[in-house]
Short mmCIF file of C-alpha atoms in Angstrom, two decimals:
data_model
loop_
_atom_site.label_atom_id
_atom_site.label_comp_id
_atom_site.label_asym_id
_atom_site.label_seq_id
_atom_site.Cartn_x
_atom_site.Cartn_y
_atom_site.Cartn_z
CA MET A 1 -14.55 211.65 54.59
CA TRP A 2 -17.26 211.57 51.99
CA ARG A 3 -17.14 215.44 51.71
CA LYS A 4 -13.35 215.18 50.95
CA LEU A 5 -14.11 212.51 48.30
CA LEU A 6 -16.70 214.72 46.67
CA LYS A 7 -14.08 217.35 46.13
CA TYR A 8 -12.47 215.02 43.59
CA ARG A 9 -15.55 214.60 41.30
CA GLY A 10 -14.08 216.93 38.78
CA ILE A 11 -10.87 214.93 38.61
CA ALA A 12 -12.87 211.62 38.49
CA ARG A 13 -14.96 212.83 35.62
CA SER A 14 -11.86 213.43 33.53
CA LEU A 15 -10.93 209.70 33.90
CA VAL A 16 -14.29 208.31 32.85
CA LYS A 17 -16.03 207.98 29.57
CA VAL A 18 -18.93 206.05 28.00
CA GLU A 19 -18.94 203.76 25.08
CA VAL A 20 -22.38 204.48 23.59
CA ASN A 21 -24.44 201.68 22.27
CA ASN A 22 -28.22 202.15 22.73
CA GLY A 23 -27.60 205.57 24.52
CA GLN A 24 -30.33 204.87 27.07
CA THR A 25 -28.10 205.36 30.16
CA THR A 26 -25.80 207.91 28.97
CA SER A 27 -26.43 211.56 29.83
CA PHE A 28 -26.19 213.84 26.74
CA TRP A 29 -24.95 216.79 28.85
CA HIS A 30 -23.08 215.36 31.79
CA ASP A 31 -21.33 212.22 30.51
CA GLN A 32 -18.23 212.09 28.28
CA TRP A 33 -19.62 210.17 25.38
CA SER A 34 -17.51 211.76 22.65
CA ASP A 35 -14.03 212.88 22.10
CA LEU A 36 -15.12 216.51 22.23
CA GLY A 37 -15.64 216.23 25.97
CA ILE A 38 -18.49 216.82 28.30
CA ALA A 39 -21.17 218.73 26.50
CA ALA A 40 -22.27 220.80 29.52
CA ASP A 41 -18.74 222.00 29.93
CA LEU A 42 -18.41 222.97 26.31
CA VAL A 43 -21.54 225.09 25.77
CA GLY A 44 -23.07 225.60 29.18
CA GLU A 45 -26.70 226.01 30.04
CA ARG A 46 -27.30 228.11 26.91
CA GLY A 47 -26.75 224.91 24.94
CA VAL A 48 -30.06 223.54 26.17
CA VAL A 49 -31.85 226.23 24.09
CA ASP A 50 -29.44 226.16 21.11
CA MET A 51 -29.47 222.28 20.81
CA GLY A 52 -33.21 221.85 21.86
CA ILE A 53 -32.17 218.99 24.21
CA GLY A 54 -33.39 219.07 27.86
CA TRP A 55 -30.79 219.16 30.60
CA GLN A 56 -31.58 215.60 31.85
CA LYS A 57 -31.92 214.06 28.46
CA SER A 58 -30.10 210.87 27.47
CA VAL A 59 -28.23 210.35 24.21
CA ALA A 60 -30.94 208.00 23.11
CA GLU A 61 -33.54 210.68 23.77
CA ALA A 62 -31.33 213.28 21.98
CA TRP A 63 -31.56 210.95 18.89
CA THR A 64 -35.39 210.69 19.04
CA VAL A 65 -37.01 213.75 20.52
CA ARG A 66 -35.79 216.33 18.04
CA ARG A 67 -34.58 216.92 14.54
CA ARG A 68 -31.03 217.39 13.61
CA ARG A 69 -30.37 221.18 13.55
CA ARG A 70 -27.92 223.38 11.74
CA HIS A 71 -25.97 226.07 13.79
CA ARG A 72 -23.95 229.02 13.03
CA ASP A 73 -21.55 228.13 15.89
CA ASP A 74 -18.88 225.78 14.73
CA LEU A 75 -18.84 223.94 18.20
CA LEU A 76 -22.51 223.33 18.20
CA MET A 77 -22.20 221.89 14.65
CA GLN A 78 -19.48 219.59 15.80
CA ILE A 79 -21.66 218.30 18.58
CA GLU A 80 -24.53 217.69 16.09
CA ASN A 81 -22.33 215.93 13.74
CA THR A 82 -20.72 213.71 16.52
CA LEU A 83 -24.33 212.94 17.78
CA HIS A 84 -25.37 211.85 14.28
CA LEU A 85 -22.29 209.62 13.90
CA GLN A 86 -23.03 207.92 17.15
CA TRP A 87 -26.68 207.32 16.00
CA GLU A 88 -25.33 205.66 12.85
CA LYS A 89 -23.08 203.44 15.02
CA ARG A 90 -25.74 202.71 17.62
CA ARG A 91 -26.16 199.04 18.79
CA GLU A 92 -28.99 197.38 20.80
CA GLU A 93 -26.60 196.79 23.72
CA PRO A 94 -26.29 198.53 27.03
CA ASP A 95 -23.77 201.47 27.22
CA LYS A 96 -20.41 200.76 28.80
CA GLN A 97 -18.70 202.84 31.41
CA LEU A 98 -14.95 203.00 30.78
CA TRP A 99 -12.07 203.97 32.90
CA LYS A 100 -8.86 205.56 31.83
CA GLY A 101 -6.15 202.94 31.93
CA ALA A 102 -2.43 203.16 31.24
CA LYS A 103 -2.74 203.44 27.56
CA LYS A 104 -6.45 203.49 26.72
CA TYR A 105 -9.83 203.39 28.31
CA ILE A 106 -10.89 200.04 29.71
CA THR A 107 -14.02 198.48 31.40
CA LYS A 108 -12.34 197.35 34.54
CA PHE A 109 -11.26 199.97 37.12
CA SER A 110 -7.57 199.94 38.06
CA THR A 111 -6.38 201.52 41.24
CA LYS A 112 -2.75 201.58 40.01
CA ASP A 113 -3.64 203.26 36.64
CA THR A 114 -5.80 205.86 38.31
CA TRP A 115 -3.22 206.61 40.94
CA ASN A 116 -0.53 207.00 38.16
CA HIS A 117 -2.83 209.60 36.32
CA LEU A 118 -3.52 211.51 39.59
CA ARG A 119 -0.03 211.55 41.09
CA THR A 120 2.94 213.81 40.21
CA THR A 121 5.60 211.60 38.71
CA SER A 122 9.30 211.92 39.38
CA ASN A 123 12.43 209.99 38.94
CA PRO A 124 12.82 206.81 40.92
CA VAL A 125 14.95 207.31 44.19
CA ASP A 126 17.90 205.10 44.93
CA TRP A 127 16.35 203.79 48.15
CA HIS A 128 12.98 202.55 46.85
CA ARG A 129 13.91 198.93 47.06
CA GLY A 130 14.61 199.27 50.60
CA VAL A 131 11.31 200.71 51.48
CA TRP A 132 8.76 199.13 49.13
CA PHE A 133 9.08 195.34 48.42
CA SER A 134 6.87 192.20 48.14
CA HIS A 135 5.62 190.79 51.39
CA GLY A 136 6.64 193.86 53.40
CA THR A 137 4.48 194.91 56.31
CA PRO A 138 2.86 198.26 55.38
CA LYS A 139 3.21 200.01 58.81
CA PHE A 140 6.93 198.98 58.93
CA SER A 141 7.47 200.40 55.31
CA PHE A 142 5.61 203.62 56.07
CA CYS A 143 7.61 204.21 59.27
CA VAL A 144 10.94 203.72 57.29
CA TRP A 145 9.63 205.97 54.58
CA LEU A 146 9.04 208.73 57.04
CA ALA A 147 12.45 208.05 58.57
CA VAL A 148 14.02 208.30 54.99
CA HIS A 149 12.57 211.76 54.64
CA ASN A 150 13.55 212.54 58.15
CA ARG A 151 9.88 213.27 59.02
CA LEU A 152 9.67 211.37 62.30
CA SER A 153 9.25 213.58 65.33
CA THR A 154 12.60 212.99 66.83
CA GLY A 155 14.13 215.10 69.57
CA ASP A 156 16.13 217.50 67.13
CA ARG A 157 12.94 218.27 65.19
CA MET A 158 10.84 218.74 68.28
CA LEU A 159 13.37 221.43 69.52
CA GLN A 160 12.76 223.29 66.16
CA TRP A 161 9.10 223.50 67.00
CA ASN A 162 9.39 224.22 70.72
CA VAL A 163 12.79 225.32 72.18
CA GLY A 164 11.51 224.38 75.72
CA ALA A 165 10.96 220.68 74.70
CA SER A 166 13.46 218.04 75.80
CA GLY A 167 15.29 216.67 72.78
CA GLN A 168 17.29 214.13 74.69
CA CYS A 169 17.06 210.47 73.53
CA VAL A 170 14.87 208.56 75.88
CA LEU A 171 16.52 205.32 75.10
CA CYS A 172 20.14 206.11 76.32
CA ASN A 173 19.60 209.58 77.85
CA ASN A 174 23.01 210.55 76.70
CA THR A 175 22.60 212.93 73.83
CA THR A 176 20.17 214.70 71.55
CA GLU A 177 17.83 212.41 69.74
CA THR A 178 18.23 212.38 65.84
CA ARG A 179 17.15 209.93 63.24
CA ASP A 180 20.74 208.72 62.83
CA HIS A 181 21.31 208.42 66.54
CA LEU A 182 18.12 206.47 67.05
CA PHE A 183 18.84 204.17 64.13
CA PHE A 184 21.37 202.70 65.30
CA GLU A 185 24.09 204.93 67.01
CA CYS A 186 22.34 204.95 70.31
CA GLY A 187 23.69 202.23 72.66
CA TYR A 188 20.31 200.70 73.29
CA SER A 189 19.37 200.46 69.64
CA ALA A 190 22.83 199.34 68.56
CA ALA A 191 22.78 196.42 70.89
CA ILE A 192 19.40 195.31 69.33
CA TRP A 193 20.67 195.95 65.90
CA THR A 194 23.92 194.17 66.31
CA GLU A 195 22.18 191.05 67.73
CA LEU A 196 19.63 190.76 64.94
CA ALA A 197 21.60 191.87 61.88
CA LYS A 198 25.26 191.25 62.26
CA ASN A 199 25.33 187.85 60.75
CA ILE A 200 22.84 188.33 58.02
CA PHE A 201 24.60 191.73 56.91
CA GLY A 202 28.02 190.00 57.17
CA PRO A 203 30.94 192.37 56.19
CA ARG A 204 28.49 195.21 55.29
CA PHE A 205 27.18 195.33 58.89
CA SER A 206 27.09 198.88 60.19
CA THR A 207 25.24 201.00 62.74
CA ASN A 208 25.16 203.86 60.36
CA TRP A 209 21.77 204.83 58.92
CA GLN A 210 22.88 205.78 55.37
CA ALA A 211 25.22 202.80 55.04
CA ASN A 212 22.30 200.47 56.03
CA LEU A 213 19.85 202.13 53.72
CA ASP A 214 22.24 202.03 50.84
CA PHE A 215 23.01 198.35 51.35
CA ILE A 216 19.41 197.14 51.63
CA SER A 217 18.54 199.10 48.47
CA GLU A 218 21.07 197.33 46.40
CA ASN A 219 20.18 194.29 44.21
CA HIS A 220 20.28 190.97 46.25
CA LEU A 221 19.12 187.50 45.82
CA ARG A 222 15.37 187.43 46.46
CA VAL A 223 15.32 185.64 49.89
CA LYS A 224 18.33 187.43 51.33
CA GLY A 225 17.23 190.77 49.96
CA PHE A 226 13.92 190.38 51.76
CA LEU A 227 15.49 189.34 55.00
CA LEU A 228 17.97 192.26 54.86
CA ARG A 229 15.10 194.78 54.28
CA TYR A 230 12.62 193.15 56.62
CA VAL A 231 14.89 192.94 59.63
CA PHE A 232 15.90 196.54 59.04
CA GLN A 233 12.24 197.69 58.93
CA ALA A 234 11.13 195.55 61.80
CA ALA A 235 14.01 197.00 63.93
CA VAL A 236 13.28 200.59 63.00
CA HIS A 237 9.48 200.23 63.62
CA ALA A 238 10.08 198.38 67.02
CA LEU A 239 12.55 201.03 68.20
CA TRP A 240 10.32 203.87 67.17
CA ARG A 241 7.33 202.26 69.05
CA GLU A 242 9.55 201.63 72.13
CA ARG A 243 10.73 205.29 71.93
CA ASN A 244 7.22 206.63 71.72
CA GLY A 245 6.09 204.45 74.65
CA ARG A 246 8.79 205.88 76.83
CA VAL A 247 7.95 209.39 75.85
CA HIS A 248 4.36 208.86 76.88
CA GLY A 249 5.19 207.13 80.20
CA GLU A 250 4.80 203.60 79.42
CA ASP A 251 6.90 200.73 80.96
CA LEU A 252 10.33 200.28 79.65
CA ASN A 253 11.26 197.19 77.66
CA SER A 254 14.79 195.75 77.79
CA SER A 255 16.72 195.34 74.68
CA SER A 256 16.53 191.50 74.94
CA ARG A 257 12.69 191.78 75.08
CA LEU A 258 12.72 193.73 71.82
CA ILE A 259 15.09 191.30 70.26
CA ILE A 260 12.81 188.42 70.97
CA TRP A 261 9.74 190.39 69.62
CA ILE A 262 11.39 191.27 66.47
CA ASP A 263 12.83 187.90 65.93
CA LYS A 264 9.43 186.31 66.56
CA HIS A 265 7.78 188.79 64.15
CA ILE A 266 10.22 187.92 61.30
CA ARG A 267 9.63 184.14 61.85
CA ASN A 268 5.95 184.70 61.67
CA GLN A 269 6.16 186.74 58.49
CA LEU A 270 8.24 184.08 56.85
CA SER A 271 5.81 181.43 57.91
CA MET A 272 2.85 183.38 56.53
CA ILE A 273 4.61 183.80 53.21
CA ARG A 274 5.19 180.03 53.04
CA LEU A 275 1.43 179.45 53.95
CA SER A 276 0.46 181.85 51.22
CA GLY A 277 1.99 179.44 48.63
CA ASP A 278 4.77 181.66 47.46
CA LYS A 279 7.48 179.03 47.12
CA ARG A 280 10.13 181.53 46.14
CA TYR A 281 10.67 182.22 49.79
CA GLU A 282 10.80 178.60 51.04
CA CYS A 283 14.36 178.66 52.28
CA GLY A 284 13.61 182.01 54.16
CA LEU A 285 13.32 180.42 57.58
CA GLN A 286 16.43 178.27 57.20
CA LEU A 287 18.42 181.32 56.20
CA TRP A 288 17.17 183.43 59.13
CA PHE A 289 17.71 180.59 61.61
CA ALA A 290 21.20 180.11 60.33
CA SER A 291 21.86 183.93 60.85
CA ARG A 292 20.69 183.60 64.49
CA ILE A 293 23.32 181.10 65.52
#
């Protein structure tokens, strides 16, 4: 893992700079202490000779161990001038490491800002509310995210990789397993989904994957929206886990057993939210109990 992280050192360097004060802990050559960039990247090893500053010297040492020089090279003169300006602004305080924030460099590291700088941005998708939401369970959200992109190893996809594989649905043994069949056109999964979601979804109830995804991704009142999304994700994850268990020879679970498990998990999640102190979801358990009548 550490070797993989080390591959990103170059990217990390572009997100860090130093606010020079006394210059004692800032490397002249290897830290970004000016807007020009990292000196070693600008002039290379030859710069050690031209500038008269050792490879391991700090900015403070660059101020004191040599005299200011004149150079024919414009870039070297820019570095000299910038170094002199930093000396004029020096303060008897420790240097500060700064991380690139959303709009400016800040002293506190932000995972969110760093990720936004690293990732490739694109337009928001219509289904993002149905996948990523407050108080969701990460493994459920990730499973649904894979399903949205049709990246789960369902039977139809396995047949593309290996024509000799069995692509039959292991839950009903009636047809080829696809994402849309598994969630929730299959007789086994449809029975579970109907029992859990029919009342809470109301007239918009469906066993069609896209119809359900579209509905939970719409704007809803906070608590009902959470329940719509959470029951959907809990059901998808439970069915996928049951499917994998059967593929690998584990004992079969009845639909009633999965319904009990999913219902219990939803109740536990709502209780945990209440215990966390988030009062916005206080009526969650009441609404869920009402839908189970």
